[in-house]
């Protein structure tokens, strides 16, 4: 008999560093259990229906009976928190007949029972020792009439008991969320204290945990590791029970993390992994405290644990947006019915399918086109990890780097591979831009006549302006995807593209031929390895991600500045920045005679591939007083595994002087960080004389035919002592190049396009003071 109170009550549930206040209904559930009356006071979540609390109000007095209370000492969380004696759930009891304790370790035996054999097994798990052990932990106890409190402590280790206890915790939680799923309602094998490896745990149809070795605790002692490994079983068996095979490794690792987080309400997993350091963890999704999100596709590296952080992070952000882990958990488990699936290498589509399944789970009228009750919370959470309706589309763009003053700045892009199933979510391609060091961004919609090629003109700007911009695809929810350059739109942004307006190049340190007054190291530096060096960089990789390249920027060059080389064949962490700061400094730049100087440099920075990703800073500072005081130019934790240029107007930071210094600082401030940085092509510009004629020594008059088949003819006006004609494809690859040296003439030039593949190309005419670009199409 169930009796419900109509009034809603508030139940504060402990959460991570806080309390989660839930609306609950009070229920009284009265029934008979094996002849014994029971009356459970029960609190049920008003939104999800989950049971949050229950207690039996019937207290038995049974002077002629025998009761058992079975307990054992476990680590409720991990070895750096205190152990505790807890009731052991569902323990097997042989007292002439076979029984099991309830979820509270309690059992009533028939009158007259005098002994029983207790075994560390139950209907959902049984514990063995080592990789080949076949004997279960058990003991026989003499019983007295009345209450008997018995402990497994004398016969079992903390590893045995913790693994058993937490296996039942995760099983019962899974059943509360998937009550109709019976595929794991059997005694799964739990193997602890294995000695054929260390520092790990795994699922192979059963749960497996290594003994303490190699600097690691037994992971059977860490609650969320047990939940994670059991989560693999949930994924594999649930999919099998629904007629398919679970395939994707990244999704599997991410979903196992989600199950753990749903139970613990804690985004930090695996504390207790290290046997000497309580601060070491396995994975961290605590984005509210500075952890950097992993984003598709730039953080997809082909290693399943790393790739799984993308999808688990998306679900954790759903919990943050909904304000409740339990609400996320209800949505997560409901979305499993969609059976999102796909082999390794198809994460883009699999993660998109998960987003769709989440929205179907949230939908209340069988119509996604009109949204769902929590569409923004869900879609925005997934978008933070690059998972959007349009994530699998491809937006191609070649950066514009320099333009004359006051002419419109044409930005072109090519959009392909838009999934027709989600074309209804497409709201357009857009360009955001800002001027100089301002953080006020303007948005321009890009237009298209064919649905593939998009273009927009940023308004022409005065001579001596630096324009920043990025482009992206936007969906109907206002969510940006396919951002170029990646991460430029984020709250903690990556650097955008930069355009110099009306600037003349006056000096370059390319480190191959020209090099100024550079020095490595200052007295306050404390890094022990990865010190700045000058030379040819050696490439190192982690999980297919290049953390230090063997390339630099200067065409035909080979040398740059970098933070230490690893010996050929060594691991990526060899001679990376360790132990503190390392500084690269350029001294004595004389800008006193410049009108409006600008500085450009290229840099590469990696801080996201160690065990504490995204926690260390890259800093660039500038000084007008010979290094006595500095002001920040860059101070970022955002990695960019590519050569990127940064352009600044000096006067936006300091007053140009005869003794300008700059410094570049790479830091390693956190254990487990993997830090690499490189600098090349440091250049100084000054603004040209205002006016189109003064900054346009080259001018494209026209090009034809467009589209071109066999030939492209161009008419150009030249007033320069040197220059170059270049044709690039949409990937920025040079397919044609020719130098010239003429003055005050109009040239007619024909370029053969027969060898070009059909597609979009950019014709670039570069003089000694400016560059002009035109887009054309080759169609054979």
XYZ file of C-alpha atoms in Angstrom:
780
model
C 0.000 0.000 0.000
C 1.429 3.385 -1.015
C 0.276 6.555 0.711
C 1.449 9.898 -0.719
C 1.429 13.348 0.853
C 0.284 15.933 -1.737
C 2.536 18.752 -0.541
C 5.988 19.060 -2.060
C 8.977 19.217 0.282
C 12.596 20.320 -0.217
C 15.411 17.821 0.385
C 19.026 19.150 0.431
C 21.224 16.489 -1.201
C 25.012 16.724 -0.727
C 26.738 17.627 -4.017
C 30.251 18.622 -5.049
C 31.261 21.418 -2.614
C 27.576 22.318 -2.182
C 24.021 21.085 -1.637
C 21.552 20.322 -4.402
C 18.042 21.243 -3.238
C 15.433 18.845 -4.653
C 11.671 18.970 -4.727
C 10.410 15.648 -3.344
C 7.187 13.802 -2.537
C 6.770 11.980 0.785
C 5.519 8.414 0.452
C 4.683 5.718 2.995
C 5.100 2.245 1.431
C 3.631 -0.596 3.510
C 4.128 -4.257 2.521
C 5.075 -7.694 3.788
C 8.533 -9.157 3.097
C 8.837 -12.922 3.703
C 6.137 -12.737 6.313
C 7.628 -9.705 8.052
C 5.804 -6.338 7.916
C 7.664 -3.325 6.555
C 6.769 0.367 6.359
C 9.236 2.501 4.412
C 9.273 6.278 4.722
C 10.363 7.270 1.212
C 11.348 10.533 -0.498
C 10.967 10.558 -4.297
C 12.412 13.183 -6.655
C 9.424 15.128 -8.018
C 11.074 15.594 -11.417
C 12.762 12.259 -12.114
C 10.931 9.770 -9.888
C 14.240 8.586 -8.404
C 14.184 7.406 -4.794
C 16.421 9.766 -2.835
C 15.851 8.384 0.669
C 14.038 5.545 2.413
C 13.970 4.042 5.894
C 11.993 1.151 7.382
C 9.909 2.456 10.264
C 9.059 -1.065 11.485
C 11.478 -2.148 14.225
C 11.383 -5.934 14.773
C 11.486 -7.563 18.162
C 12.074 -11.268 17.555
C 13.307 -12.956 20.753
C 13.076 -16.388 19.195
C 14.695 -15.481 15.870
C 18.199 -14.961 14.520
C 19.176 -11.781 12.730
C 22.402 -10.966 10.935
C 24.026 -7.613 10.353
C 26.976 -8.093 8.001
C 29.624 -5.423 7.583
C 33.146 -4.843 6.339
C 35.696 -2.030 6.219
C 35.976 -0.237 2.883
C 37.137 3.040 1.452
C 33.871 4.895 0.753
C 35.705 7.182 -1.693
C 39.474 6.580 -1.980
C 42.531 5.820 0.180
C 43.191 9.463 1.044
C 39.846 9.682 2.831
C 39.188 7.588 5.927
C 38.040 3.992 5.681
C 34.736 3.056 7.260
C 32.821 -0.021 8.365
C 29.721 -0.311 6.177
C 26.884 -2.819 5.731
C 27.695 -5.281 2.940
C 24.899 -5.657 0.451
C 23.413 -8.955 -0.712
C 25.988 -11.212 1.001
C 25.466 -14.934 0.370
C 24.532 -16.801 3.567
C 24.355 -20.602 3.741
C 22.386 -21.592 6.814
C 21.074 -24.928 5.563
C 19.326 -22.977 2.856
C 20.789 -20.171 0.794
C 19.922 -16.569 1.676
C 21.184 -13.092 0.875
C 21.330 -10.022 3.050
C 19.382 -6.978 1.864
C 20.929 -3.740 0.591
C 21.597 -2.778 4.222
C 23.477 -5.996 5.050
C 20.533 -7.283 7.125
C 19.011 -10.767 7.147
C 16.446 -12.576 9.310
C 17.069 -16.348 9.579
C 14.595 -18.989 10.752
C 14.287 -19.693 14.439
C 16.881 -22.091 15.762
C 19.624 -21.311 13.238
C 22.948 -21.814 15.048
C 25.602 -21.430 12.335
C 26.044 -20.052 8.860
C 28.719 -19.771 6.194
C 29.073 -16.327 4.687
C 30.690 -15.804 1.278
C 31.803 -12.543 -0.336
C 29.426 -12.878 -3.228
C 25.915 -11.864 -4.041
C 23.506 -11.826 -6.951
C 25.449 -9.007 -8.654
C 29.112 -9.720 -7.894
C 31.653 -12.181 -6.510
C 35.256 -11.476 -5.601
C 38.359 -13.483 -6.493
C 42.026 -12.908 -5.715
C 44.588 -12.458 -8.491
C 44.384 -13.205 -12.174
C 43.699 -16.937 -11.684
C 42.132 -17.246 -8.251
C 39.029 -19.416 -8.037
C 38.272 -19.365 -4.297
C 35.796 -16.911 -2.813
C 36.357 -15.165 0.511
C 34.207 -16.893 3.140
C 33.950 -17.805 6.820
C 31.651 -19.797 9.097
C 30.142 -18.193 12.190
C 28.323 -19.598 15.198
C 25.109 -17.691 15.739
C 23.118 -16.810 18.813
C 19.416 -16.283 19.074
C 18.764 -12.616 18.556
C 21.081 -10.160 16.864
C 24.436 -11.192 15.320
C 26.842 -8.611 13.979
C 29.494 -10.179 11.768
C 32.421 -8.702 9.862
C 34.380 -9.851 6.821
C 37.429 -7.882 8.002
C 39.368 -10.876 9.445
C 39.121 -12.863 6.199
C 39.129 -10.220 3.460
C 41.271 -7.240 2.481
C 40.238 -3.677 1.836
C 40.632 -4.439 -1.879
C 38.160 -7.338 -1.702
C 35.607 -5.463 0.356
C 35.833 -2.072 -1.400
C 35.496 -3.624 -4.847
C 32.505 -5.724 -3.748
C 30.802 -2.825 -1.987
C 31.187 -0.364 -4.855
C 30.178 -2.910 -7.497
C 26.835 -3.210 -5.744
C 26.585 0.580 -5.431
C 26.939 1.049 -9.188
C 24.670 -1.892 -9.996
C 21.890 -0.551 -7.786
C 22.294 2.952 -9.198
C 22.125 1.582 -12.732
C 18.929 -0.334 -11.850
C 17.353 2.806 -10.418
C 17.933 4.553 -13.756
C 17.279 1.569 -16.061
C 14.784 -0.524 -14.078
C 13.774 -2.631 -17.085
C 17.342 -3.616 -17.990
C 18.249 -7.046 -16.559
C 21.405 -7.805 -18.541
C 23.704 -7.252 -15.546
C 21.528 -8.967 -12.936
C 24.077 -11.724 -12.380
C 27.164 -12.146 -10.155
C 29.872 -10.458 -12.239
C 33.419 -11.658 -11.572
C 35.523 -9.132 -9.634
C 39.260 -9.833 -9.633
C 41.395 -7.840 -7.210
C 45.109 -7.832 -6.352
C 46.164 -8.955 -9.824
C 49.957 -8.989 -10.178
C 50.300 -9.274 -13.968
C 50.332 -5.484 -14.333
C 50.056 -2.290 -12.324
C 48.519 1.176 -12.226
C 45.381 0.137 -14.051
C 42.001 -1.549 -14.044
C 39.983 -3.007 -16.882
C 36.729 -4.640 -17.941
C 36.688 -7.882 -19.950
C 33.255 -9.209 -19.076
C 34.340 -8.894 -15.453
C 36.056 -6.245 -13.339
C 39.833 -6.410 -12.865
C 42.085 -4.426 -10.535
C 45.859 -4.635 -10.055
C 47.607 -4.786 -6.680
C 49.647 -1.880 -5.356
C 52.776 -1.487 -7.509
C 54.565 1.010 -9.725
C 53.687 3.947 -7.478
C 49.940 3.272 -7.690
C 47.368 2.190 -5.147
C 45.099 -0.747 -5.946
C 42.358 0.905 -7.989
C 39.815 -1.408 -6.353
C 40.093 1.061 -3.459
C 38.932 4.022 -5.588
C 35.162 4.197 -5.851
C 34.811 5.994 -9.180
C 37.308 3.648 -10.857
C 35.032 0.723 -9.902
C 32.041 2.665 -11.255
C 33.957 3.468 -14.449
C 34.899 -0.156 -15.153
C 31.363 -1.336 -14.411
C 30.185 1.389 -16.798
C 31.926 -0.481 -19.624
C 29.764 -3.449 -18.755
C 26.625 -1.317 -18.850
C 27.464 0.009 -22.323
C 28.458 -3.351 -23.779
C 25.641 -5.428 -22.318
C 22.911 -2.793 -22.808
C 23.706 -2.519 -26.510
C 23.911 -6.290 -26.850
C 20.549 -6.678 -25.113
C 19.102 -4.276 -27.680
C 20.386 -6.203 -30.673
C 23.613 -4.406 -31.561
C 27.294 -4.196 -30.617
C 28.836 -1.296 -28.763
C 31.744 -0.158 -30.927
C 33.208 3.277 -30.251
C 36.134 3.367 -27.833
C 36.029 7.100 -27.155
C 32.307 6.975 -26.420
C 32.858 3.925 -24.210
C 35.490 5.622 -22.064
C 33.486 8.836 -21.889
C 30.262 7.063 -20.937
C 32.028 5.079 -18.198
C 33.185 8.415 -16.770
C 29.596 9.709 -16.971
C 28.296 6.774 -14.913
C 30.935 7.494 -12.261
C 30.135 11.197 -12.159
C 26.389 10.536 -11.911
C 26.996 8.538 -8.722
C 29.630 10.746 -7.078
C 28.469 14.196 -8.260
C 32.199 14.909 -8.556
C 33.840 15.887 -11.870
C 37.316 14.859 -10.682
C 37.949 11.139 -11.249
C 40.596 8.798 -9.894
C 41.864 10.643 -6.822
C 43.773 7.987 -4.875
C 45.447 6.630 -8.016
C 48.920 7.630 -6.815
C 50.186 5.899 -3.653
C 52.092 8.943 -2.327
C 50.397 12.058 -3.735
C 46.747 12.763 -2.856
C 46.502 15.495 -5.493
C 46.998 13.171 -8.471
C 43.857 12.282 -10.400
C 43.053 10.403 -13.592
C 40.685 12.841 -15.334
C 39.205 16.212 -14.441
C 36.044 17.829 -15.801
C 35.893 20.678 -13.274
C 35.409 23.399 -15.890
C 34.162 25.877 -13.293
C 37.626 25.868 -11.722
C 39.758 26.436 -14.781
C 39.971 23.003 -16.419
C 40.171 23.385 -20.185
C 37.427 21.662 -22.142
C 38.286 19.141 -24.830
C 36.670 20.066 -28.121
C 35.825 18.196 -31.315
C 37.599 18.012 -33.711
C 40.805 19.731 -32.585
C 41.191 17.578 -29.454
C 40.258 14.321 -31.178
C 43.570 12.438 -31.198
C 42.650 8.781 -31.717
C 43.349 7.710 -28.106
C 40.074 6.494 -26.604
C 40.478 7.870 -23.068
C 41.413 11.307 -24.378
C 38.686 11.291 -27.029
C 36.161 10.166 -24.409
C 36.768 13.380 -22.473
C 35.004 15.257 -25.273
C 31.681 13.463 -24.863
C 31.847 13.083 -21.077
C 32.669 16.780 -20.832
C 29.565 17.541 -22.884
C 27.369 15.602 -20.455
C 29.007 17.286 -17.444
C 28.262 20.670 -19.013
C 24.650 19.541 -19.437
C 24.600 18.973 -15.670
C 26.061 22.430 -15.081
C 23.539 24.076 -17.413
C 20.612 22.202 -15.842
C 21.933 22.882 -12.343
C 21.585 19.231 -11.388
C 23.616 16.068 -11.899
C 20.504 13.963 -11.286
C 18.624 15.796 -14.046
C 21.532 15.168 -16.391
C 21.625 11.508 -15.327
C 17.935 11.059 -16.109
C 18.455 12.591 -19.546
C 21.644 10.587 -20.132
C 20.068 7.222 -19.344
C 16.939 8.017 -21.345
C 19.109 8.908 -24.344
C 20.686 5.439 -24.331
C 17.594 4.109 -26.101
C 18.814 5.896 -29.237
C 21.772 3.432 -29.376
C 24.192 5.969 -30.908
C 26.983 3.906 -32.372
C 29.862 3.742 -34.819
C 33.396 2.375 -35.149
C 36.495 4.213 -33.975
C 37.245 7.086 -36.301
C 33.588 8.133 -36.677
C 33.404 10.169 -33.465
C 32.139 13.243 -35.297
C 28.982 11.426 -36.381
C 28.655 9.372 -33.179
C 28.869 12.424 -30.937
C 26.353 14.253 -33.144
C 23.998 11.250 -32.864
C 24.339 11.446 -29.073
C 23.281 15.111 -29.179
C 20.216 14.165 -31.234
C 19.408 11.305 -28.827
C 19.684 13.716 -25.886
C 17.199 16.082 -27.532
C 14.801 13.227 -28.315
C 15.034 12.200 -24.660
C 14.181 15.769 -23.662
C 11.412 16.208 -26.229
C 7.829 16.428 -25.034
C 5.823 16.588 -28.266
C 7.611 14.320 -30.786
C 8.760 17.316 -32.815
C 12.382 18.443 -32.613
C 11.773 21.238 -35.099
C 10.051 23.344 -32.445
C 12.721 22.692 -29.845
C 12.583 20.812 -26.545
C 12.090 22.015 -22.962
C 15.850 22.208 -22.328
C 17.192 22.544 -25.860
C 19.456 25.493 -25.104
C 20.934 23.907 -21.986
C 21.679 20.718 -23.907
C 22.766 22.220 -27.229
C 24.980 24.848 -25.623
C 26.656 22.228 -23.414
C 27.485 20.016 -26.386
C 28.561 23.040 -28.438
C 31.178 23.898 -25.810
C 32.833 20.667 -26.931
C 32.421 21.277 -30.659
C 29.422 18.956 -30.959
C 26.732 20.783 -32.925
C 24.151 20.012 -35.580
C 26.602 21.372 -38.146
C 29.841 20.089 -36.637
C 30.480 17.638 -39.481
C 30.292 20.403 -42.112
C 33.546 21.814 -43.477
C 34.231 25.547 -43.593
C 37.407 26.364 -45.568
C 39.100 29.764 -45.488
C 42.459 31.328 -46.334
C 43.528 34.030 -43.900
C 43.779 37.597 -45.187
C 46.943 39.107 -43.684
C 47.402 42.542 -45.277
C 45.290 45.061 -47.210
C 45.495 48.710 -48.357
C 43.786 51.406 -46.324
C 40.141 52.369 -46.874
C 39.402 49.524 -49.309
C 36.748 46.974 -48.338
C 38.373 43.845 -46.885
C 36.905 40.840 -48.672
C 36.610 37.665 -46.596
C 35.811 34.475 -48.542
C 34.903 30.985 -47.339
C 33.720 27.705 -48.791
C 31.101 25.615 -46.935
C 30.734 21.944 -47.828
C 29.461 18.675 -46.351
C 26.361 20.082 -44.626
C 24.311 17.073 -43.529
C 20.926 17.396 -45.301
C 19.213 15.876 -42.255
C 20.204 18.919 -40.205
C 20.106 21.611 -42.874
C 16.974 22.958 -41.178
C 19.187 24.031 -38.265
C 21.494 26.104 -40.496
C 21.227 29.865 -39.884
C 24.163 31.140 -41.912
C 27.887 31.768 -42.158
C 29.124 34.828 -40.290
C 32.243 36.882 -39.686
C 33.053 38.663 -36.427
C 35.679 41.400 -36.420
C 37.237 43.894 -34.021
C 39.821 46.656 -34.372
C 43.249 46.956 -32.794
C 43.210 45.760 -29.163
C 39.463 46.289 -28.661
C 37.325 43.422 -27.371
C 34.159 44.866 -28.925
C 33.254 42.566 -31.819
C 30.933 43.333 -34.726
C 29.094 40.578 -36.603
C 28.637 40.495 -40.374
C 26.507 37.878 -42.179
C 28.299 36.327 -45.130
C 26.292 35.979 -48.344
C 26.193 33.191 -50.909
C 24.674 32.779 -54.356
C 25.225 29.036 -54.625
C 25.132 27.734 -51.039
C 28.827 26.870 -51.128
C 30.872 30.047 -51.637
C 30.376 32.727 -48.972
C 31.742 36.260 -48.905
C 31.533 39.484 -46.932
C 33.375 42.801 -46.927
C 34.707 44.134 -43.641
C 34.494 47.941 -43.987
C 37.702 49.608 -45.170
C 39.846 50.953 -42.345
C 42.328 53.813 -41.963
C 46.021 53.291 -42.526
C 47.732 51.872 -39.431
C 44.788 49.733 -38.270
C 44.988 46.106 -37.138
C 41.825 44.138 -37.883
C 41.034 40.937 -35.946
C 38.462 38.493 -37.276
C 37.118 34.953 -37.274
C 34.391 33.176 -39.242
C 31.918 30.451 -38.305
C 28.706 28.587 -39.085
C 25.714 29.462 -36.906
C 22.637 27.341 -36.198
C 19.095 28.365 -35.320
C 19.961 28.340 -31.600
C 22.717 30.897 -32.138
C 25.404 28.271 -31.532
C 28.670 28.762 -33.407
C 30.495 25.818 -34.972
C 33.315 25.260 -37.451
C 34.980 28.378 -36.074
C 38.084 29.480 -37.989
C 40.483 29.798 -36.242
C 39.279 27.223 -33.736
C 38.389 28.593 -30.317
C 38.539 32.264 -31.311
C 34.934 32.702 -30.153
C 35.378 31.135 -26.700
C 35.040 32.933 -23.383
C 38.724 32.126 -22.874
C 39.594 32.575 -26.550
C 42.253 31.354 -28.868
C 43.912 34.076 -30.950
C 41.923 35.251 -34.004
C 43.195 36.059 -37.483
C 45.022 39.399 -37.855
C 45.089 41.812 -40.825
C 47.555 44.699 -41.220
C 45.957 47.737 -42.910
C 48.367 50.015 -44.815
C 51.590 48.851 -43.188
C 55.086 48.612 -44.677
C 57.498 45.924 -43.518
C 60.728 47.499 -42.207
C 62.514 44.709 -40.300
C 62.305 40.927 -39.846
C 64.189 38.547 -37.577
C 63.764 35.255 -39.412
C 66.538 33.516 -37.410
C 67.850 31.979 -40.650
C 69.575 35.085 -42.094
C 68.560 37.981 -39.868
C 68.610 37.879 -36.072
C 68.528 40.728 -33.575
C 69.610 41.071 -29.959
C 67.862 37.971 -28.573
C 68.765 36.320 -25.276
C 67.528 33.193 -23.496
C 66.984 33.131 -19.749
C 66.630 35.819 -17.108
C 67.663 35.644 -13.404
C 64.145 34.824 -12.203
C 63.773 31.795 -14.515
C 63.573 28.477 -12.686
C 62.735 25.872 -15.334
C 65.015 22.848 -15.115
C 64.524 21.573 -18.679
C 63.018 22.877 -21.904
C 65.085 26.084 -21.825
C 64.726 28.325 -24.893
C 67.169 27.431 -27.661
C 68.112 28.662 -31.141
C 68.339 26.095 -33.930
C 66.398 23.450 -35.852
C 63.472 22.024 -33.836
C 62.955 18.251 -33.484
C 59.406 16.940 -33.819
C 57.702 15.167 -30.885
C 54.188 13.722 -30.702
C 51.679 12.470 -28.125
C 48.821 10.250 -29.295
C 49.250 11.517 -32.841
C 49.272 15.188 -31.778
C 52.403 17.158 -32.681
C 53.459 19.054 -29.565
C 56.684 20.363 -31.129
C 57.040 20.496 -34.927
C 60.175 20.131 -37.020
C 59.040 23.042 -39.193
C 59.244 26.821 -38.921
C 57.727 29.762 -40.829
C 60.403 31.267 -43.083
C 60.117 29.955 -46.676
C 63.233 27.922 -47.364
C 64.416 28.326 -43.775
C 64.989 25.797 -41.014
C 65.827 27.710 -37.823
C 63.673 29.271 -35.102
C 63.524 29.633 -31.303
C 62.102 26.675 -29.350
C 61.905 25.302 -25.805
C 64.404 22.466 -25.994
C 64.761 19.456 -28.283
C 64.196 15.867 -27.279
C 66.724 13.369 -28.676
C 65.485 11.626 -31.799
C 63.136 8.816 -30.807
C 62.615 10.070 -27.242
C 59.181 10.553 -25.743
C 57.463 13.931 -25.999
C 57.990 14.740 -22.332
C 61.773 14.565 -22.736
C 63.230 18.083 -22.449
C 59.884 19.844 -22.471
C 59.524 22.785 -20.067
C 59.701 21.445 -16.511
C 59.948 22.981 -13.067
C 59.025 26.609 -13.722
C 59.549 29.460 -16.196
C 61.828 29.895 -19.193
C 62.098 33.304 -20.893
C 63.087 34.412 -24.393
C 63.872 38.139 -24.601
C 64.456 40.582 -27.469
C 66.250 43.759 -26.392
C 66.740 47.240 -27.793
C 64.226 47.736 -30.621
C 64.436 51.402 -31.655
C 60.918 52.581 -32.564
C 61.478 56.254 -31.777
C 61.317 57.410 -35.418
C 58.270 55.316 -36.327
C 54.883 56.934 -36.973
C 52.616 54.071 -35.852
C 54.661 50.879 -35.484
C 53.200 47.382 -35.459
C 54.891 44.166 -34.367
C 54.125 40.729 -35.763
C 55.429 37.385 -34.555
C 54.600 33.741 -35.245
C 54.291 31.302 -32.398
C 53.404 27.663 -31.630
C 52.208 26.672 -28.173
C 51.239 23.313 -26.636
C 50.095 22.787 -23.041
C 47.160 20.371 -23.458
C 48.710 16.910 -23.807
C 50.026 16.145 -20.308
C 48.165 14.844 -17.265
C 47.221 18.403 -16.200
C 46.132 19.811 -19.576
C 45.432 23.484 -20.123
C 46.621 24.651 -16.718
C 49.878 26.441 -17.623
C 50.242 29.893 -19.189
C 51.918 31.278 -22.293
C 52.887 34.912 -21.751
C 54.138 37.671 -24.052
C 55.082 41.070 -22.599
C 56.325 44.395 -24.016
C 58.402 47.152 -22.403
C 59.213 50.745 -23.419
C 61.918 51.275 -20.784
C 64.496 48.623 -21.538
C 62.834 45.830 -19.581
C 62.426 47.724 -16.297
C 58.644 47.340 -16.503
C 56.502 45.176 -18.760
C 52.881 45.188 -19.890
C 51.082 42.000 -21.053
C 50.380 41.286 -24.724
C 49.340 37.634 -24.296
C 48.492 35.686 -21.145
C 46.694 32.525 -22.169
C 46.227 28.851 -21.317
C 44.876 28.010 -24.785
C 47.044 25.699 -26.865
C 47.337 26.043 -30.642
C 49.230 23.264 -32.397
C 50.035 25.354 -35.454
C 52.167 28.324 -36.477
C 49.956 31.364 -35.863
C 50.737 35.050 -36.305
C 49.944 37.740 -33.743
C 49.906 41.431 -34.753
C 49.807 44.343 -32.304
C 49.944 48.114 -32.660
C 52.687 49.079 -30.256
C 50.917 52.269 -29.138
C 47.969 50.209 -27.879
C 50.277 48.874 -25.153
C 53.207 51.266 -24.640
C 54.600 54.550 -25.941
C 57.050 53.650 -28.738
C 60.587 54.477 -27.667
C 64.221 53.922 -28.609
C 64.514 50.998 -26.167
C 61.552 48.655 -26.660
C 61.960 45.092 -25.324
C 59.750 42.023 -25.696
C 59.773 38.734 -23.851
C 58.139 35.348 -24.424
C 57.572 33.121 -21.386
C 56.622 29.426 -21.296
C 55.804 28.029 -17.868
C 55.436 24.654 -16.216
C 53.656 25.297 -12.944
C 51.725 22.029 -12.530
C 52.767 18.420 -12.070
C 52.359 16.333 -15.196
C 52.253 19.248 -17.637
C 53.759 18.838 -21.111
C 54.819 22.276 -22.389
C 56.397 23.233 -25.722
C 56.652 26.668 -27.376
C 58.304 28.078 -30.498
C 58.787 31.594 -31.973
C 59.731 32.631 -35.525
C 59.484 35.536 -38.007
C 59.521 38.508 -35.636
C 58.741 41.573 -37.794
C 58.379 45.329 -37.308
C 56.122 47.450 -39.539
C 55.250 51.107 -39.769
C 52.156 52.591 -41.318
C 52.527 53.834 -44.880
C 51.536 57.278 -46.114
C 47.738 57.443 -46.118
C 46.005 57.131 -49.474
C 45.372 54.377 -51.952
C 48.019 55.451 -54.476
C 50.776 55.505 -51.883
C 50.116 51.971 -50.658
C 49.101 50.306 -53.910
C 52.220 49.769 -55.999
C 50.383 46.743 -57.438
C 46.793 46.776 -58.649
C 44.786 44.010 -60.317
C 42.684 45.617 -63.040
C 40.749 42.505 -64.076
C 40.976 38.727 -64.532
C 39.178 36.585 -67.113
C 37.629 34.190 -67.903
C 36.153 33.315 -64.526
C 35.487 30.382 -64.299
C 38.641 29.457 -66.212
C 39.255 26.243 -68.110
C 42.683 26.181 -69.797
C 43.996 29.682 -69.108
C 43.486 32.674 -66.803
C 44.378 36.137 -68.124
C 45.053 39.042 -65.775
C 45.690 42.721 -66.329
C 47.646 44.408 -63.557
C 49.186 47.790 -62.935
C 52.630 47.755 -61.357
C 54.674 50.481 -59.715
C 57.200 48.538 -57.685
C 60.794 47.409 -57.770
C 60.020 43.803 -56.877
C 57.047 41.560 -56.477
C 55.446 38.180 -56.900
C 52.463 36.518 -58.585
C 51.082 33.596 -56.613
C 48.082 31.269 -56.961
C 46.872 29.357 -53.889
C 44.130 26.759 -53.481
C 41.561 26.898 -50.651
C 43.993 25.046 -48.369
C 46.586 27.784 -48.794
C 48.858 25.568 -50.908
C 50.849 27.385 -53.619
C 50.095 25.969 -57.080
C 51.763 28.736 -59.144
C 54.470 31.276 -58.297
C 56.470 33.828 -60.314
C 58.607 36.829 -59.342
C 58.782 40.117 -61.274
C 60.788 43.349 -61.260
C 59.145 46.190 -63.185
C 58.181 49.848 -62.719
C 55.141 51.855 -63.925
C 53.611 49.589 -66.470
C 50.451 47.669 -67.199
C 51.106 43.964 -67.679
C 48.931 41.397 -69.394
C 49.700 37.920 -68.065
C 48.296 34.502 -69.013
C 48.552 31.612 -66.563
C 47.878 28.050 -67.678
C 45.251 26.374 -65.493
C 45.099 23.049 -67.310
C 47.031 21.295 -64.531
C 44.835 22.794 -61.785
C 42.084 20.642 -60.294
C 38.567 22.041 -60.588
C 37.768 24.266 -57.630
C 38.294 27.655 -56.032
C 41.649 29.491 -56.156
C 43.090 32.802 -54.978
C 45.282 34.968 -57.206
C 47.669 37.099 -55.135
C 49.810 39.906 -56.570
C 52.359 41.069 -54.004
C 54.478 44.202 -54.273
C 57.023 45.595 -51.870
C 54.339 47.490 -49.958
C 51.032 45.759 -50.540
C 49.233 42.678 -51.778
C 46.032 42.305 -53.810
C 43.881 39.182 -53.984
C 41.176 37.965 -56.348
C 39.174 34.761 -56.177
C 38.586 32.668 -59.297
C 37.222 29.251 -60.174
C 38.719 26.554 -62.372
C 36.144 24.351 -64.097
C 37.259 21.701 -66.574
